[in-house]
Amino acid sequence: MIELAVLDMAGTTINESGAVYRALRTAVERNGVTVAEADLQTWMGTDKREAIAALVRIGGGTPTPELVEESYAAFAAFLREAYLATPPQAITGVEEALAELRRRGIKVALTTGFSDDVAYPLLESLGWSTGEGGNLDAVVTSDEVPRGRPAPYMIHRAMEKTGVIDTRRVLTAGDTVVDVLAGRNAGAGVVVGVLTGELGRADFDGHPQTHVLSGVTEIPGLPEARQTA
């Protein structure tokens, strides 16, 4: 029986039409390196500054702190332009699923590899928020933790914010392998890979999830998500 659902944002709860993939590739390749699709997949879901540094290094470049910051600024600018052209939307049925979980007494937190300047305008554009009248109990961005996924810190920070102390009563869900690894590293009792991002079911084979679901909309149907309050 879970007390907290910790869910990724882009590709898991929010459909942003692959803009993050395109923005990350563009921000890295502007430095004269080539990004292989497999490497891009490996680093999706991680802290975006860490991803930029890794992809530049893999491509044969030197990710100095200055280059990483310049590239991150370019990433954020590309992403804002993409979101203006094609506004992100809640994945169909997700808002209802989140509401159902909260109705059952299960708290809902979102985590993201985005920094505050990207994450909060995105949530605001959807009308999602924490606090009175909001549809979320907590949001954790990459700015709040020393390392992003697959480190467990964002999940543990979500537990801290929501007052949940038993990792076995936490469910995590995300559309990338690093989401699954972060859930495992955090000790979550239920670790879900979802198929609403770029990965197929076979891409999760051999990884430590407890479930692979078509999407977040199936989480309320899990036995572990039964009524808690």
Short mmCIF file of C-alpha atoms in Angstrom, two decimals:
data_model
loop_
_atom_site.label_atom_id
_atom_site.label_comp_id
_atom_site.label_asym_id
_atom_site.label_seq_id
_atom_site.Cartn_x
_atom_site.Cartn_y
_atom_site.Cartn_z
CA MET A 1 0.00 0.00 0.00
CA ILE A 2 1.59 3.25 -1.11
CA GLU A 3 1.46 6.66 0.53
CA LEU A 4 3.29 8.67 -2.12
CA ALA A 5 3.50 8.55 -5.92
CA VAL A 6 6.61 10.27 -7.28
CA LEU A 7 6.23 10.86 -11.00
CA ASP A 8 8.48 12.27 -13.70
CA MET A 9 7.23 15.22 -15.73
CA ALA A 10 8.08 15.30 -19.47
CA GLY A 11 7.05 12.08 -21.20
CA THR A 12 5.44 10.64 -18.08
CA THR A 13 2.73 13.08 -17.01
CA ILE A 14 3.21 15.79 -19.65
CA ASN A 15 3.24 15.45 -23.44
CA GLU A 16 5.72 17.98 -24.79
CA SER A 17 6.05 16.41 -28.25
CA GLY A 18 9.69 15.37 -27.85
CA ALA A 19 10.90 18.95 -27.43
CA VAL A 20 13.35 18.01 -24.67
CA TYR A 21 15.11 15.52 -26.93
CA ARG A 22 15.44 18.05 -29.74
CA ALA A 23 16.52 20.89 -27.46
CA LEU A 24 19.16 18.77 -25.72
CA ARG A 25 20.62 17.51 -29.00
CA THR A 26 20.68 21.02 -30.47
CA ALA A 27 22.31 22.53 -27.37
CA VAL A 28 25.08 19.92 -27.40
CA GLU A 29 25.71 19.76 -31.14
CA ARG A 30 26.13 23.54 -31.38
CA ASN A 31 29.53 22.84 -29.76
CA GLY A 32 30.68 20.91 -32.81
CA VAL A 33 30.11 17.39 -31.45
CA THR A 34 27.73 14.73 -32.71
CA VAL A 35 25.15 13.13 -30.41
CA ALA A 36 24.32 9.48 -31.07
CA GLU A 37 20.70 8.48 -30.51
CA ALA A 38 21.67 5.74 -28.05
CA ASP A 39 23.69 8.21 -25.96
CA LEU A 40 20.84 10.70 -26.00
CA GLN A 41 18.48 8.01 -24.73
CA THR A 42 20.93 7.06 -21.97
CA TRP A 43 21.08 10.59 -20.63
CA MET A 44 17.41 11.54 -20.97
CA GLY A 45 15.76 11.95 -17.58
CA THR A 46 18.98 13.06 -15.89
CA ASP A 47 19.89 16.53 -14.69
CA LYS A 48 20.24 18.50 -17.92
CA ARG A 49 23.57 20.09 -17.02
CA GLU A 50 24.97 16.65 -16.21
CA ALA A 51 23.55 15.36 -19.50
CA ILE A 52 25.13 18.18 -21.49
CA ALA A 53 28.53 17.60 -19.89
CA ALA A 54 28.36 13.86 -20.53
CA LEU A 55 27.22 14.17 -24.14
CA VAL A 56 29.89 16.75 -24.96
CA ARG A 57 32.53 14.46 -23.45
CA ILE A 58 31.21 11.41 -25.30
CA GLY A 59 31.30 13.42 -28.53
CA GLY A 60 34.97 14.22 -28.03
CA GLY A 61 34.59 17.73 -26.64
CA THR A 62 35.70 19.27 -23.36
CA PRO A 63 32.77 20.18 -21.10
CA THR A 64 34.23 23.13 -19.21
CA PRO A 65 31.91 24.74 -16.64
CA GLU A 66 31.55 27.75 -18.93
CA LEU A 67 30.61 25.61 -21.93
CA VAL A 68 28.08 23.64 -19.91
CA GLU A 69 26.39 26.81 -18.64
CA GLU A 70 26.29 28.34 -22.12
CA SER A 71 24.88 25.12 -23.52
CA TYR A 72 22.29 24.89 -20.75
CA ALA A 73 21.16 28.45 -21.49
CA ALA A 74 20.82 27.47 -25.16
CA PHE A 75 18.88 24.34 -24.17
CA ALA A 76 16.45 26.38 -22.07
CA ALA A 77 16.00 28.93 -24.87
CA PHE A 78 15.36 26.22 -27.49
CA LEU A 79 12.88 24.56 -25.17
CA ARG A 80 10.97 27.78 -24.51
CA GLU A 81 10.69 28.38 -28.26
CA ALA A 82 9.47 24.83 -28.82
CA TYR A 83 6.88 25.15 -26.06
CA LEU A 84 5.61 28.43 -27.53
CA ALA A 85 5.23 26.79 -30.94
CA THR A 86 3.65 23.61 -29.55
CA PRO A 87 2.35 24.12 -26.00
CA PRO A 88 2.76 21.06 -23.76
CA GLN A 89 -0.37 19.27 -22.66
CA ALA A 90 -1.22 16.85 -19.89
CA ILE A 91 -1.08 13.30 -21.20
CA THR A 92 -4.65 12.13 -21.73
CA GLY A 93 -6.17 10.83 -18.52
CA VAL A 94 -3.25 11.83 -16.28
CA GLU A 95 -5.04 14.66 -14.47
CA GLU A 96 -7.87 12.31 -13.60
CA ALA A 97 -5.41 9.65 -12.41
CA LEU A 98 -3.62 12.13 -10.15
CA ALA A 99 -6.94 13.30 -8.73
CA GLU A 100 -7.98 9.70 -8.04
CA LEU A 101 -4.72 8.92 -6.24
CA ARG A 102 -5.10 11.99 -4.05
CA ARG A 103 -8.76 11.13 -3.39
CA ARG A 104 -7.52 7.81 -1.98
CA GLY A 105 -5.12 9.61 0.35
CA ILE A 106 -2.01 9.01 -1.77
CA LYS A 107 0.18 12.08 -2.10
CA VAL A 108 1.48 13.04 -5.54
CA ALA A 109 4.87 14.61 -6.24
CA LEU A 110 6.52 15.47 -9.54
CA THR A 111 10.27 15.31 -10.09
CA THR A 112 12.23 16.57 -13.07
CA GLY A 113 15.68 16.97 -14.53
CA PHE A 114 14.67 20.56 -15.33
CA SER A 115 15.81 23.48 -13.21
CA ASP A 116 13.31 25.86 -11.61
CA ASP A 117 13.37 28.32 -14.52
CA VAL A 118 12.10 25.64 -16.92
CA ALA A 119 9.94 23.48 -14.65
CA TYR A 120 7.71 26.03 -12.97
CA PRO A 121 6.65 27.98 -16.09
CA LEU A 122 5.82 24.61 -17.68
CA LEU A 123 3.63 23.62 -14.74
CA GLU A 124 2.03 27.06 -14.64
CA SER A 125 1.11 26.77 -18.32
CA LEU A 126 -0.85 23.61 -17.45
CA GLY A 127 -2.47 25.12 -14.37
CA TRP A 128 -0.71 22.57 -12.12
CA SER A 129 0.50 23.63 -8.69
CA THR A 130 1.01 22.69 -5.06
CA GLY A 131 -0.73 24.27 -2.10
CA GLU A 132 -4.36 25.10 -1.53
CA GLY A 133 -6.47 24.38 -4.58
CA GLY A 134 -3.56 22.76 -6.42
CA ASN A 135 -3.45 19.27 -7.88
CA LEU A 136 0.03 18.34 -6.55
CA ASP A 137 1.53 17.82 -3.11
CA ALA A 138 5.15 18.56 -4.04
CA VAL A 139 7.46 19.40 -6.92
CA VAL A 140 11.20 18.69 -6.88
CA THR A 141 13.53 20.16 -9.53
CA SER A 142 17.19 19.51 -10.25
CA ASP A 143 18.06 22.76 -8.44
CA GLU A 144 17.13 21.22 -5.10
CA VAL A 145 19.47 18.23 -5.04
CA PRO A 146 23.23 17.62 -5.32
CA ARG A 147 22.79 15.09 -8.14
CA GLY A 148 19.99 14.17 -10.48
CA ARG A 149 18.80 10.74 -11.56
CA PRO A 150 19.77 7.93 -11.25
CA ALA A 151 20.71 9.23 -7.79
CA PRO A 152 17.78 8.87 -5.36
CA TYR A 153 17.88 12.40 -3.99
CA MET A 154 14.86 13.88 -5.78
CA ILE A 155 12.68 11.02 -4.59
CA HIS A 156 13.93 11.37 -1.03
CA ARG A 157 13.38 15.13 -1.23
CA ALA A 158 9.79 14.48 -2.33
CA MET A 159 9.37 12.22 0.71
CA GLU A 160 10.75 14.96 2.93
CA LYS A 161 8.36 17.54 1.47
CA THR A 162 5.32 15.29 1.89
CA GLY A 163 6.18 13.80 5.28
CA VAL A 164 6.47 10.20 4.05
CA ILE A 165 9.20 8.26 5.87
CA ASP A 166 8.93 4.66 4.65
CA THR A 167 10.50 4.17 1.20
CA ARG A 168 8.57 0.91 0.83
CA ARG A 169 5.36 2.95 0.70
CA VAL A 170 6.61 5.04 -2.24
CA LEU A 171 5.75 4.42 -5.89
CA THR A 172 7.94 5.96 -8.57
CA ALA A 173 7.15 6.19 -12.27
CA GLY A 174 8.99 7.48 -15.30
CA ASP A 175 9.48 6.98 -19.02
CA THR A 176 13.28 6.47 -19.01
CA VAL A 177 15.65 3.85 -17.64
CA VAL A 178 17.23 6.40 -15.28
CA ASP A 179 13.77 6.99 -13.76
CA VAL A 180 13.63 3.27 -12.97
CA LEU A 181 17.17 3.25 -11.61
CA ALA A 182 16.44 6.25 -9.39
CA GLY A 183 13.40 4.47 -7.97
CA ARG A 184 15.46 1.37 -7.24
CA ASN A 185 18.25 3.44 -5.69
CA ALA A 186 15.72 5.25 -3.50
CA GLY A 187 14.38 1.95 -2.15
CA ALA A 188 10.87 2.57 -3.50
CA GLY A 189 8.46 -0.29 -2.97
CA VAL A 190 6.90 0.09 -6.43
CA VAL A 191 8.99 1.15 -9.43
CA VAL A 192 7.11 1.72 -12.67
CA GLY A 193 8.36 2.24 -16.21
CA VAL A 194 5.78 3.86 -18.49
CA LEU A 195 5.51 3.75 -22.27
CA THR A 196 4.33 7.31 -22.93
CA GLY A 197 7.84 8.56 -23.74
CA GLU A 198 10.31 7.40 -26.37
CA LEU A 199 10.98 3.90 -25.01
CA GLY A 200 9.17 0.67 -25.81
CA ARG A 201 8.51 -2.23 -23.47
CA ALA A 202 11.66 -4.07 -24.59
CA ASP A 203 13.82 -1.08 -23.61
CA PHE A 204 12.94 -1.75 -19.97
CA ASP A 205 13.94 -5.42 -20.14
CA GLY A 206 16.62 -6.29 -17.61
CA HIS A 207 16.06 -3.19 -15.51
CA PRO A 208 14.79 -3.15 -11.91
CA GLN A 209 11.21 -1.95 -12.35
CA THR A 210 8.37 -3.82 -10.69
CA HIS A 211 5.88 -2.91 -13.45
CA VAL A 212 5.88 -1.64 -17.03
CA LEU A 213 2.59 0.13 -17.76
CA SER A 214 1.19 1.86 -20.80
CA GLY A 215 1.02 5.06 -18.77
CA VAL A 216 0.38 6.81 -15.47
CA THR A 217 -3.33 6.33 -16.08
CA GLU A 218 -2.92 2.64 -15.11
CA ILE A 219 -1.35 3.37 -11.72
CA PRO A 220 -4.69 3.70 -9.83
CA GLY A 221 -5.47 0.15 -10.96
CA LEU A 222 -2.43 -1.35 -9.24
CA PRO A 223 -3.16 -3.36 -6.08
CA GLU A 224 -0.57 -1.26 -4.21
CA ALA A 225 -2.60 1.88 -4.94
CA ARG A 226 -5.74 0.80 -3.17
CA GLN A 227 -7.55 3.10 -0.77
CA THR A 228 -5.34 4.42 2.03
CA ALA A 229 -7.56 7.06 3.62
#
